[in-house]
Amino acid sequence: MSKNNIHPFTEAARVIAGGVNSPVRAWKSVGGDPLFVQRAAGSKIYDLDGKEYIDYVLSWGPMILGHAHPDVIAAVCDAARRGTSFGAPTTAETEMARLIREAIPSMERVRMTSSGTEAAMTAIRLARGCTGRNMIIKFDGCYHGHADSLLIKAGSGVTTLGIPGSPGIPEAVANLTLSLPYNDVPALKKAVELYAENLAAVILEPVAGNMGVVLPEDGFLKALREATAEHNILLIFDEVITGFRFRFGGCQSLAGIQPDLTCLGKIIGGGLPVGAVGGKKEIMERLAPAGDVYQAGTLSGNPLAMSAGAATLSILKSMAGAYAALDERAGRLGREMEKLFAARGIPICVNRAFSMFTLFFQEGPVCDLTSALRSDTDLYARFFHGMIQNGVWLAPSQFEAGFLSFAHTEDDMARTLSAVEKTLRRL
Ligand code: KE4
């Protein structure tokens, strides 16, 4: 794989900070030099030597149709021939916003961005602008992109104010964010009681993917909605991962909860840079130019991203009934994996929400970040590398989600289970 015997990662590190353009790609938590990708198609991804892997990362979620779907590629090529960016409105953006609103009615107005980070950052600024309050609540283990207010770790006590999750974030900013344990309703109620009049918003992943997959326990989302509504605190669902992942729409309709704002990303861009924030008309119309809350982006609503996204959403809409089969297949894969681990006496806790899943290397249950962190990350790392050897590409971190696509076949599943069996034999 190495050109003139120098690993591409070594070459990359000579010109790219850390050798990658996003940290998780460096495989730091599983060790070893990351594989570089040459191309991908359907459920497969190929390294620089042309070795094929069954891909369960799917670019961290966007590629639900599988890589290089011909209709998506055709839409992007067609759009590109007409120009790649204009800095002026296009009807493609209107079409995208209409598709989103039709699928997620709570998003009465939409604003496109170029990343999920921008969408979440905009949602927080909107909430603060609309309420005139500065504090926000997030949950440990949930990730909403790398805006200062959201890269915050929990304070020492459950309701002590946040601490910077990274150097470069001022204490003053961190102190405006409270990070609570996911699924902890008493902590939520106590925090709202303590800080209600200063709270602009509560933001969360309605099904968490960024500590590994962690599902909301019965009553958690409902308690969130009730507590926020009671104190005029905006509820923000970060559906960057879950939007269009479980069904043609948001996780919110399955949960029967209507947030005030929703963030989207990933799938709605079909693999091109995208994000979106949307919600109640009276909130969204506070955004410039209609309102006074500023937000902007040179490439927001970029015609190529809109073409890839609209093609993806149109295909998903046409096959909305197929989500059930995808869910069934993911369930079967999870159960078969559990059997293989049990046969080897290796503890595993499979958390799954439809076609997103995490194999936690522990007995479980895993219901929040504290319990997720009990996983045996060394064993996960060895399993990860064994699976790579056996042609299966899983998330290079115990604390990420894996994804199934509509392109994964029964043969892929059989080959995956065979790879698990072979890997466990040598674990
Ligand atoms: P982006 O800025 O990466 O487009 O979106 C940030 C974001 C926001 N909200 C949720 C729920 C997210 O999962 C993400 C980004 N997800 C990570 C993987 N878990 C992206 C991968 C990476 O950082 O390279």
Tab-separated table of C-alpha atoms and ligand atoms in Angstrom:
chain	number	residue	atom	x	y	z
A	1	MET	CA	0.000	0.000	0.000
A	2	SER	CA	2.869	2.393	0.619
A	3	LYS	CA	4.197	4.508	-2.225
A	4	ASN	CA	8.011	4.385	-2.297
A	5	ASN	CA	7.692	2.433	0.970
A	6	ILE	CA	6.294	5.397	2.891
A	7	HIS	CA	2.898	4.777	4.501
A	8	PRO	CA	0.295	7.252	3.187
A	9	PHE	CA	-0.432	8.230	6.790
A	10	THR	CA	3.214	9.273	7.217
A	11	GLU	CA	3.000	11.259	3.996
A	12	ALA	CA	-0.286	12.825	5.089
A	13	ALA	CA	1.108	13.827	8.486
A	14	ARG	CA	3.756	15.871	6.700
A	15	VAL	CA	1.111	18.263	5.388
A	16	ILE	CA	-2.166	17.602	7.252
A	17	ALA	CA	-2.503	18.283	11.000
A	18	GLY	CA	-2.411	14.831	12.593
A	19	GLY	CA	-2.522	13.259	9.139
A	20	VAL	CA	-6.318	13.424	8.938
A	21	ASN	CA	-9.057	15.988	8.461
A	22	SER	CA	-11.139	14.605	11.295
A	23	PRO	CA	-9.639	12.943	14.401
A	24	VAL	CA	-11.602	9.687	14.494
A	25	ARG	CA	-10.175	8.725	11.081
A	26	ALA	CA	-6.674	8.415	12.624
A	27	TRP	CA	-7.637	5.178	14.443
A	28	LYS	CA	-6.073	6.524	17.668
A	29	SER	CA	-8.426	4.565	19.934
A	30	VAL	CA	-7.817	1.234	18.176
A	31	GLY	CA	-4.133	1.759	17.333
A	32	GLY	CA	-2.243	1.165	14.137
A	33	ASP	CA	-2.017	3.274	11.011
A	34	PRO	CA	-5.377	4.019	9.420
A	35	LEU	CA	-6.297	2.502	6.111
A	36	PHE	CA	-6.676	4.979	3.284
A	37	VAL	CA	-9.614	4.579	0.952
A	38	GLN	CA	-9.316	4.393	-2.803
A	39	ARG	CA	-13.043	4.062	-3.637
A	40	ALA	CA	-16.346	2.623	-2.453
A	41	ALA	CA	-19.458	1.159	-4.067
A	42	GLY	CA	-22.609	-0.195	-2.483
A	43	SER	CA	-21.782	-1.876	0.838
A	44	LYS	CA	-18.080	-2.171	-0.027
A	45	ILE	CA	-15.068	0.056	0.536
A	46	TYR	CA	-11.614	-0.496	-0.960
A	47	ASP	CA	-8.190	0.434	0.411
A	48	LEU	CA	-5.256	1.680	-1.680
A	49	ASP	CA	-4.240	-1.896	-2.440
A	50	GLY	CA	-7.728	-2.554	-3.743
A	51	LYS	CA	-8.608	-4.851	-0.820
A	52	GLU	CA	-12.360	-5.031	-0.338
A	53	TYR	CA	-14.112	-4.556	3.000
A	54	ILE	CA	-17.774	-4.742	3.963
A	55	ASP	CA	-18.357	-1.227	5.293
A	56	TYR	CA	-20.340	-0.634	8.494
A	57	VAL	CA	-19.044	2.925	9.022
A	58	LEU	CA	-20.720	4.312	5.863
A	59	SER	CA	-18.964	7.673	6.283
A	60	TRP	CA	-20.398	7.822	9.857
A	61	GLY	CA	-23.977	7.463	8.684
A	62	PRO	CA	-24.690	9.361	5.427
A	63	MET	CA	-24.418	6.404	3.035
A	64	ILE	CA	-27.699	4.684	3.932
A	65	LEU	CA	-28.248	3.856	0.240
A	66	GLY	CA	-24.741	2.452	-0.005
A	67	HIS	CA	-21.751	4.139	-1.611
A	68	ALA	CA	-21.873	5.651	-5.123
A	69	HIS	CA	-25.571	5.023	-5.703
A	70	PRO	CA	-25.908	5.517	-9.483
A	71	ASP	CA	-28.878	7.889	-9.225
A	72	VAL	CA	-27.084	10.037	-6.645
A	73	ILE	CA	-23.904	10.141	-8.724
A	74	ALA	CA	-25.924	11.060	-11.829
A	75	ALA	CA	-27.686	13.870	-9.965
A	76	VAL	CA	-24.380	15.307	-8.741
A	77	CYS	CA	-22.741	15.076	-12.187
A	78	ASP	CA	-25.751	16.712	-13.793
A	79	ALA	CA	-25.709	19.538	-11.253
A	80	ALA	CA	-21.935	19.995	-11.566
A	81	ARG	CA	-22.206	20.513	-15.314
A	82	ARG	CA	-24.378	23.548	-14.551
A	83	GLY	CA	-21.845	24.997	-12.116
A	84	THR	CA	-20.762	24.110	-8.584
A	85	SER	CA	-21.689	27.155	-6.520
A	86	PHE	CA	-23.403	30.462	-7.152
A	87	GLY	CA	-23.834	32.260	-3.841
A	88	ALA	CA	-27.373	32.942	-4.975
A	89	PRO	CA	-30.671	31.145	-4.309
A	90	THR	CA	-31.583	28.090	-6.375
A	91	THR	CA	-34.811	26.119	-6.635
A	92	ALA	CA	-32.822	23.032	-5.587
A	93	GLU	CA	-32.690	24.534	-2.075
A	94	THR	CA	-36.441	25.086	-2.075
A	95	GLU	CA	-36.966	21.477	-3.175
A	96	MET	CA	-34.683	20.203	-0.419
A	97	ALA	CA	-36.433	22.270	2.266
A	98	ARG	CA	-39.806	21.062	0.982
A	99	LEU	CA	-38.678	17.390	1.134
A	100	ILE	CA	-37.420	17.888	4.696
A	101	ARG	CA	-40.572	19.676	5.878
A	102	GLU	CA	-42.816	17.051	4.287
A	103	ALA	CA	-40.899	14.303	6.129
A	104	ILE	CA	-40.454	16.186	9.419
A	105	PRO	CA	-43.466	18.524	9.857
A	106	SER	CA	-42.023	20.170	13.001
A	107	MET	CA	-39.444	21.756	10.695
A	108	GLU	CA	-41.822	24.432	9.414
A	109	ARG	CA	-38.884	26.477	8.200
A	110	VAL	CA	-35.422	25.162	7.339
A	111	ARG	CA	-31.979	26.737	7.045
A	112	MET	CA	-29.301	24.725	5.251
A	113	THR	CA	-25.699	24.737	6.474
A	114	SER	CA	-22.562	22.868	5.390
A	115	SER	CA	-22.168	20.689	8.473
A	116	GLY	CA	-23.972	19.289	11.493
A	117	THR	CA	-21.725	21.434	13.674
A	118	GLU	CA	-23.050	24.583	12.044
A	119	ALA	CA	-26.620	23.332	12.370
A	120	ALA	CA	-26.254	22.705	16.112
A	121	MET	CA	-24.352	25.937	16.657
A	122	THR	CA	-27.118	27.843	14.865
A	123	ALA	CA	-29.823	26.112	16.891
A	124	ILE	CA	-28.127	27.166	20.135
A	125	ARG	CA	-27.718	30.762	18.966
A	126	LEU	CA	-31.364	30.851	17.876
A	127	ALA	CA	-32.513	29.514	21.227
A	128	ARG	CA	-30.456	32.104	23.078
A	129	GLY	CA	-31.621	34.879	20.762
A	130	CYS	CA	-35.289	33.916	21.077
A	131	THR	CA	-35.353	33.399	24.848
A	132	GLY	CA	-32.854	36.059	25.892
A	133	ARG	CA	-31.315	33.397	28.135
A	134	ASN	CA	-27.745	32.068	27.948
A	135	MET	CA	-27.558	28.644	29.619
A	136	ILE	CA	-28.032	25.328	27.840
A	137	ILE	CA	-28.238	21.701	28.920
A	138	LYS	CA	-26.634	18.864	26.982
A	139	PHE	CA	-25.997	15.235	27.972
A	140	ASP	CA	-22.740	13.402	28.671
A	141	GLY	CA	-21.736	11.290	25.707
A	142	CYS	CA	-23.833	13.198	23.213
A	143	TYR	CA	-21.869	14.988	20.500
A	144	HIS	CA	-23.255	17.923	18.560
A	145	GLY	CA	-20.212	18.989	16.569
A	146	HIS	CA	-17.319	21.099	17.805
A	147	ALA	CA	-18.813	24.522	18.592
A	148	ASP	CA	-17.413	25.880	21.880
A	149	SER	CA	-20.712	25.747	23.784
A	150	LEU	CA	-21.188	22.105	22.925
A	151	LEU	CA	-17.680	20.712	23.494
A	152	ILE	CA	-18.289	20.647	27.230
A	153	LYS	CA	-17.683	17.932	29.827
A	154	ALA	CA	-19.825	17.397	32.894
A	155	GLY	CA	-18.837	19.234	36.021
A	156	SER	CA	-17.883	17.338	39.205
A	157	GLY	CA	-21.437	17.255	40.528
A	158	VAL	CA	-24.496	16.419	38.480
A	159	THR	CA	-25.714	19.983	38.492
A	160	THR	CA	-22.383	21.751	38.591
A	161	LEU	CA	-21.663	23.825	35.505
A	162	GLY	CA	-19.701	22.383	32.610
A	163	ILE	CA	-15.968	22.384	32.107
A	164	PRO	CA	-14.226	22.909	28.772
A	165	GLY	CA	-14.057	19.718	26.726
A	166	SER	CA	-11.031	21.072	24.919
A	167	PRO	CA	-8.292	23.655	25.432
A	168	GLY	CA	-9.268	26.887	23.742
A	169	ILE	CA	-12.766	26.977	25.216
A	170	PRO	CA	-13.082	29.761	27.786
A	171	GLU	CA	-14.352	28.830	31.267
A	172	ALA	CA	-16.932	31.580	30.850
A	173	VAL	CA	-18.370	29.769	27.850
A	174	ALA	CA	-18.207	26.358	29.521
A	175	ASN	CA	-20.019	27.718	32.557
A	176	LEU	CA	-23.047	28.396	30.413
A	177	THR	CA	-23.449	24.716	29.603
A	178	LEU	CA	-24.651	22.037	31.997
A	179	SER	CA	-23.940	18.439	30.967
A	180	LEU	CA	-26.173	15.818	32.597
A	181	PRO	CA	-26.176	12.010	32.523
A	182	TYR	CA	-28.272	10.667	29.613
A	183	ASN	CA	-31.531	9.045	30.736
A	184	ASP	CA	-31.287	10.684	34.178
A	185	VAL	CA	-34.723	12.273	34.670
A	186	PRO	CA	-34.187	13.288	38.335
A	187	ALA	CA	-30.976	15.114	37.377
A	188	LEU	CA	-32.804	16.847	34.539
A	189	LYS	CA	-35.652	17.938	36.806
A	190	LYS	CA	-33.231	19.206	39.448
A	191	ALA	CA	-31.219	21.166	36.884
A	192	VAL	CA	-34.319	22.738	35.375
A	193	GLU	CA	-35.540	23.639	38.863
A	194	LEU	CA	-32.164	25.224	39.687
A	195	TYR	CA	-31.567	27.097	36.438
A	196	ALA	CA	-34.981	27.354	34.730
A	197	GLU	CA	-35.032	31.114	34.292
A	198	ASN	CA	-31.545	31.085	32.737
A	199	LEU	CA	-32.014	28.120	30.430
A	200	ALA	CA	-32.374	28.803	26.695
A	201	ALA	CA	-32.359	25.216	25.486
A	202	VAL	CA	-31.892	21.539	26.114
A	203	ILE	CA	-30.146	19.715	23.263
A	204	LEU	CA	-29.731	15.978	22.843
A	205	GLU	CA	-29.462	13.122	20.419
A	206	PRO	CA	-32.921	11.463	20.767
A	207	VAL	CA	-31.099	8.184	20.199
A	208	ALA	CA	-27.450	8.681	21.081
A	209	GLY	CA	-24.784	7.473	18.660
A	210	ASN	CA	-21.669	9.237	19.914
A	211	MET	CA	-20.963	7.241	23.050
A	212	GLY	CA	-21.836	4.192	21.080
A	213	VAL	CA	-25.570	3.608	20.579
A	214	VAL	CA	-27.580	4.399	23.703
A	215	LEU	CA	-31.358	4.457	23.569
A	216	PRO	CA	-33.628	6.774	25.541
A	217	GLU	CA	-35.328	4.897	28.365
A	218	ASP	CA	-39.122	4.978	28.635
A	219	GLY	CA	-40.277	8.392	29.706
A	220	PHE	CA	-36.954	10.193	29.233
A	221	LEU	CA	-37.866	12.134	26.083
A	222	LYS	CA	-41.382	12.822	27.388
A	223	ALA	CA	-39.949	14.186	30.651
A	224	LEU	CA	-37.624	16.404	28.634
A	225	ARG	CA	-40.482	17.777	26.585
A	226	GLU	CA	-42.647	18.430	29.635
A	227	ALA	CA	-39.877	20.098	31.660
A	228	THR	CA	-38.790	22.349	28.783
A	229	ALA	CA	-42.344	23.293	27.788
A	230	GLU	CA	-43.199	24.213	31.381
A	231	HIS	CA	-40.368	26.755	31.572
A	232	ASN	CA	-40.347	28.009	27.945
A	233	ILE	CA	-37.004	26.321	27.340
A	234	LEU	CA	-36.457	25.274	23.730
A	235	LEU	CA	-36.052	21.552	23.127
A	236	ILE	CA	-33.542	20.790	20.366
A	237	PHE	CA	-33.335	17.304	18.836
A	238	ASP	CA	-29.996	16.715	17.209
A	239	GLU	CA	-31.045	14.283	14.469
A	240	VAL	CA	-27.848	14.622	12.444
A	241	ILE	CA	-27.471	10.832	12.722
A	242	THR	CA	-31.066	9.726	13.279
A	243	GLY	CA	-32.700	11.925	10.619
A	244	PHE	CA	-33.928	9.551	7.868
A	245	ARG	CA	-31.953	6.693	9.478
A	246	PHE	CA	-34.874	4.832	11.137
A	247	ARG	CA	-37.651	5.826	8.728
A	248	PHE	CA	-38.381	8.428	6.078
A	249	GLY	CA	-38.402	11.271	8.562
A	250	GLY	CA	-37.121	11.840	12.048
A	251	CYS	CA	-36.799	9.784	15.181
A	252	GLN	CA	-39.125	12.406	16.724
A	253	SER	CA	-42.272	11.024	15.094
A	254	LEU	CA	-41.447	7.522	16.363
A	255	ALA	CA	-40.949	8.978	19.841
A	256	GLY	CA	-44.147	11.032	19.533
A	257	ILE	CA	-42.283	14.129	20.668
A	258	GLN	CA	-42.244	17.451	18.826
A	259	PRO	CA	-39.037	19.420	19.534
A	260	ASP	CA	-38.871	23.166	18.972
A	261	LEU	CA	-35.801	22.851	16.741
A	262	THR	CA	-34.214	19.928	14.890
A	263	CYS	CA	-30.689	19.593	13.526
A	264	LEU	CA	-30.025	17.393	10.503
A	265	GLY	CA	-26.951	16.377	8.521
A	266	LYS	CA	-25.287	13.296	7.021
A	267	ILE	CA	-28.038	11.396	5.134
A	268	ILE	CA	-29.692	14.595	3.816
A	269	GLY	CA	-26.494	15.414	1.933
A	270	GLY	CA	-26.074	11.983	0.352
A	271	GLY	CA	-22.367	12.131	1.226
A	272	LEU	CA	-21.764	15.796	0.362
A	273	PRO	CA	-21.129	18.499	2.987
A	274	VAL	CA	-24.452	19.405	4.576
A	275	GLY	CA	-26.359	20.351	7.702
A	276	ALA	CA	-29.763	21.831	8.384
A	277	VAL	CA	-31.596	23.417	11.271
A	278	GLY	CA	-35.346	23.781	11.272
A	279	GLY	CA	-38.339	24.257	13.490
A	280	LYS	CA	-41.277	26.448	14.349
A	281	LYS	CA	-41.824	29.305	11.925
A	282	GLU	CA	-41.813	31.965	14.622
A	283	ILE	CA	-38.445	30.736	15.894
A	284	MET	CA	-36.797	30.219	12.515
A	285	GLU	CA	-37.941	33.598	11.205
A	286	ARG	CA	-35.705	35.176	13.833
A	287	LEU	CA	-32.782	34.148	11.602
A	288	ALA	CA	-31.304	36.860	9.377
A	289	PRO	CA	-32.371	38.213	6.956
A	290	ALA	CA	-35.961	37.867	8.217
A	291	GLY	CA	-34.881	38.349	11.800
A	292	ASP	CA	-31.981	39.595	13.844
A	293	VAL	CA	-30.160	36.382	14.803
A	294	TYR	CA	-27.203	36.229	12.464
A	295	GLN	CA	-26.161	33.093	10.613
A	296	ALA	CA	-24.586	32.666	7.173
A	297	GLY	CA	-22.530	30.363	4.945
A	298	THR	CA	-20.851	30.715	1.560
A	299	LEU	CA	-21.724	27.156	0.584
A	300	SER	CA	-24.944	26.712	2.563
A	301	GLY	CA	-27.445	24.990	0.257
A	302	ASN	CA	-24.680	24.254	-2.235
A	303	PRO	CA	-26.186	22.992	-5.504
A	304	LEU	CA	-24.119	19.777	-5.527
A	305	ALA	CA	-25.007	18.922	-1.924
A	306	MET	CA	-28.646	19.716	-2.649
A	307	SER	CA	-28.621	17.470	-5.715
A	308	ALA	CA	-27.056	14.572	-3.805
A	309	GLY	CA	-29.383	15.140	-0.854
A	310	ALA	CA	-32.571	15.502	-2.866
A	311	ALA	CA	-31.723	12.400	-4.900
A	312	THR	CA	-31.061	10.465	-1.684
A	313	LEU	CA	-34.254	11.630	0.024
A	314	SER	CA	-36.341	10.993	-3.101
A	315	ILE	CA	-35.038	7.429	-3.312
A	316	LEU	CA	-35.626	6.906	0.417
A	317	LYS	CA	-39.164	8.277	0.048
A	318	SER	CA	-39.860	5.876	-2.812
A	319	MET	CA	-38.687	2.941	-0.685
A	320	ALA	CA	-40.060	4.077	2.691
A	321	GLY	CA	-41.562	0.612	3.148
A	322	ALA	CA	-38.126	-0.969	2.919
A	323	TYR	CA	-36.981	0.465	6.249
A	324	ALA	CA	-38.754	-2.391	8.054
A	325	ALA	CA	-36.699	-4.968	6.162
A	326	LEU	CA	-33.494	-3.039	6.937
A	327	ASP	CA	-34.437	-3.061	10.608
A	328	GLU	CA	-35.177	-6.796	10.490
A	329	ARG	CA	-31.814	-7.514	8.853
A	330	ALA	CA	-29.934	-5.435	11.408
A	331	GLY	CA	-31.761	-7.224	14.212
A	332	ARG	CA	-30.861	-10.616	12.790
A	333	LEU	CA	-27.205	-9.630	12.393
A	334	GLY	CA	-27.084	-8.450	16.005
A	335	ARG	CA	-28.656	-11.631	17.361
A	336	GLU	CA	-26.340	-13.878	15.330
A	337	MET	CA	-23.329	-11.914	16.566
A	338	GLU	CA	-24.504	-12.314	20.164
A	339	LYS	CA	-24.669	-16.087	19.645
A	340	LEU	CA	-21.103	-16.195	18.304
A	341	PHE	CA	-19.786	-14.186	21.252
A	342	ALA	CA	-21.739	-16.298	23.735
A	343	ALA	CA	-20.312	-19.468	22.196
A	344	ARG	CA	-16.860	-18.072	22.962
A	345	GLY	CA	-17.819	-16.883	26.422
A	346	ILE	CA	-16.916	-13.296	25.542
A	347	PRO	CA	-19.286	-10.734	27.124
A	348	ILE	CA	-20.946	-8.463	24.605
A	349	CYS	CA	-23.765	-5.942	24.887
A	350	VAL	CA	-25.324	-5.113	21.534
A	351	ASN	CA	-27.213	-1.817	21.612
A	352	ARG	CA	-29.234	-1.320	18.463
A	353	ALA	CA	-31.728	1.229	17.174
A	354	PHE	CA	-33.030	0.016	13.824
A	355	SER	CA	-30.014	-0.002	11.491
A	356	MET	CA	-27.513	1.665	13.827
A	357	PHE	CA	-25.728	-0.416	16.426
A	358	THR	CA	-22.765	-0.739	18.775
A	359	LEU	CA	-21.107	-3.889	20.097
A	360	PHE	CA	-20.090	-2.885	23.625
A	361	PHE	CA	-17.393	-5.208	24.934
A	362	GLN	CA	-18.958	-5.751	28.359
A	363	GLU	CA	-21.904	-7.503	30.009
A	364	GLY	CA	-24.044	-4.327	29.886
A	365	PRO	CA	-26.522	-2.793	30.195
A	366	VAL	CA	-25.261	0.409	28.595
A	367	CYS	CA	-27.670	3.276	29.252
A	368	ASP	CA	-25.376	6.306	29.572
A	369	LEU	CA	-21.731	7.403	29.229
A	370	THR	CA	-20.669	6.033	32.619
A	371	SER	CA	-21.865	2.540	31.755
A	372	ALA	CA	-20.501	2.792	28.192
A	373	LEU	CA	-17.044	3.592	29.578
A	374	ARG	CA	-16.979	0.246	31.407
A	375	SER	CA	-16.344	-1.432	28.038
A	376	ASP	CA	-13.104	-3.283	27.391
A	377	THR	CA	-11.647	-0.947	24.789
A	378	ASP	CA	-8.468	-3.005	24.384
A	379	LEU	CA	-10.499	-6.060	23.467
A	380	TYR	CA	-12.593	-3.929	21.111
A	381	ALA	CA	-9.399	-2.720	19.438
A	382	ARG	CA	-8.189	-6.290	18.928
A	383	PHE	CA	-11.606	-7.271	17.569
A	384	PHE	CA	-11.577	-4.262	15.231
A	385	HIS	CA	-8.207	-5.227	13.747
A	386	GLY	CA	-9.218	-8.871	13.464
A	387	MET	CA	-12.308	-7.860	11.539
A	388	ILE	CA	-10.218	-5.624	9.264
A	389	GLN	CA	-7.995	-8.613	8.563
A	390	ASN	CA	-11.137	-10.593	7.735
A	391	GLY	CA	-12.523	-7.952	5.360
A	392	VAL	CA	-15.001	-6.104	7.569
A	393	TRP	CA	-14.657	-2.379	8.350
A	394	LEU	CA	-16.216	-1.442	11.705
A	395	ALA	CA	-16.049	1.894	13.521
A	396	PRO	CA	-12.433	2.511	14.696
A	397	SER	CA	-13.697	3.306	18.183
A	398	GLN	CA	-15.746	1.464	20.789
A	399	PHE	CA	-17.720	4.678	21.313
A	400	GLU	CA	-19.167	5.153	17.868
A	401	ALA	CA	-22.159	3.713	16.002
A	402	GLY	CA	-22.055	1.172	13.200
A	403	PHE	CA	-24.565	1.370	10.359
A	404	LEU	CA	-26.266	-0.973	7.911
A	405	SER	CA	-27.257	0.294	4.453
A	406	PHE	CA	-29.911	-0.743	1.973
A	407	ALA	CA	-26.990	-2.031	-0.130
A	408	HIS	CA	-25.870	-4.659	2.417
A	409	THR	CA	-26.850	-8.093	1.113
A	410	GLU	CA	-27.536	-11.442	2.746
A	411	ASP	CA	-24.129	-12.504	1.436
A	412	ASP	CA	-22.546	-9.515	3.208
A	413	MET	CA	-24.220	-10.591	6.431
A	414	ALA	CA	-23.050	-14.170	6.057
A	415	ARG	CA	-19.492	-13.008	5.306
A	416	THR	CA	-19.622	-10.662	8.291
A	417	LEU	CA	-20.686	-13.432	10.660
A	418	SER	CA	-17.971	-15.689	9.260
A	419	ALA	CA	-15.451	-12.879	9.881
A	420	VAL	CA	-16.722	-12.523	13.453
A	421	GLU	CA	-16.349	-16.266	14.003
A	422	LYS	CA	-12.790	-16.282	12.610
A	423	THR	CA	-11.836	-13.175	14.588
A	424	LEU	CA	-13.231	-14.507	17.882
A	425	ARG	CA	-11.281	-17.714	17.416
A	426	ARG	CA	-8.068	-15.702	17.584
A	427	LEU	CA	-9.111	-13.031	20.059
B	1	KE4	P1	-20.502	17.418	11.357
B	1	KE4	O1	-20.058	18.808	11.731
B	1	KE4	O2	-19.392	16.394	11.547
B	1	KE4	O3	-21.169	17.345	9.969
B	1	KE4	O4	-21.691	16.997	12.354
B	1	KE4	C1	-21.442	17.058	13.745
B	1	KE4	C2	-22.411	16.135	14.447
B	1	KE4	C3	-23.546	16.677	15.037
B	1	KE4	N1	-24.446	15.896	15.670
B	1	KE4	C4	-24.279	14.554	15.734
B	1	KE4	C5	-25.303	13.726	16.449
B	1	KE4	C6	-23.150	13.948	15.135
B	1	KE4	O5	-22.986	12.597	15.221
B	1	KE4	C7	-22.203	14.738	14.470
B	1	KE4	C8	-20.953	14.160	13.833
B	1	KE4	N2	-20.749	12.760	14.024
B	1	KE4	C9	-19.366	12.296	13.973
B	1	KE4	C10	-19.342	10.779	14.193
B	1	KE4	N3	-20.004	10.358	15.340
B	1	KE4	C11	-18.716	12.669	12.697
B	1	KE4	C12	-17.428	11.943	12.401
B	1	KE4	C13	-16.242	12.840	12.555
B	1	KE4	O6	-16.239	13.682	13.475
B	1	KE4	O7	-15.324	12.685	11.746
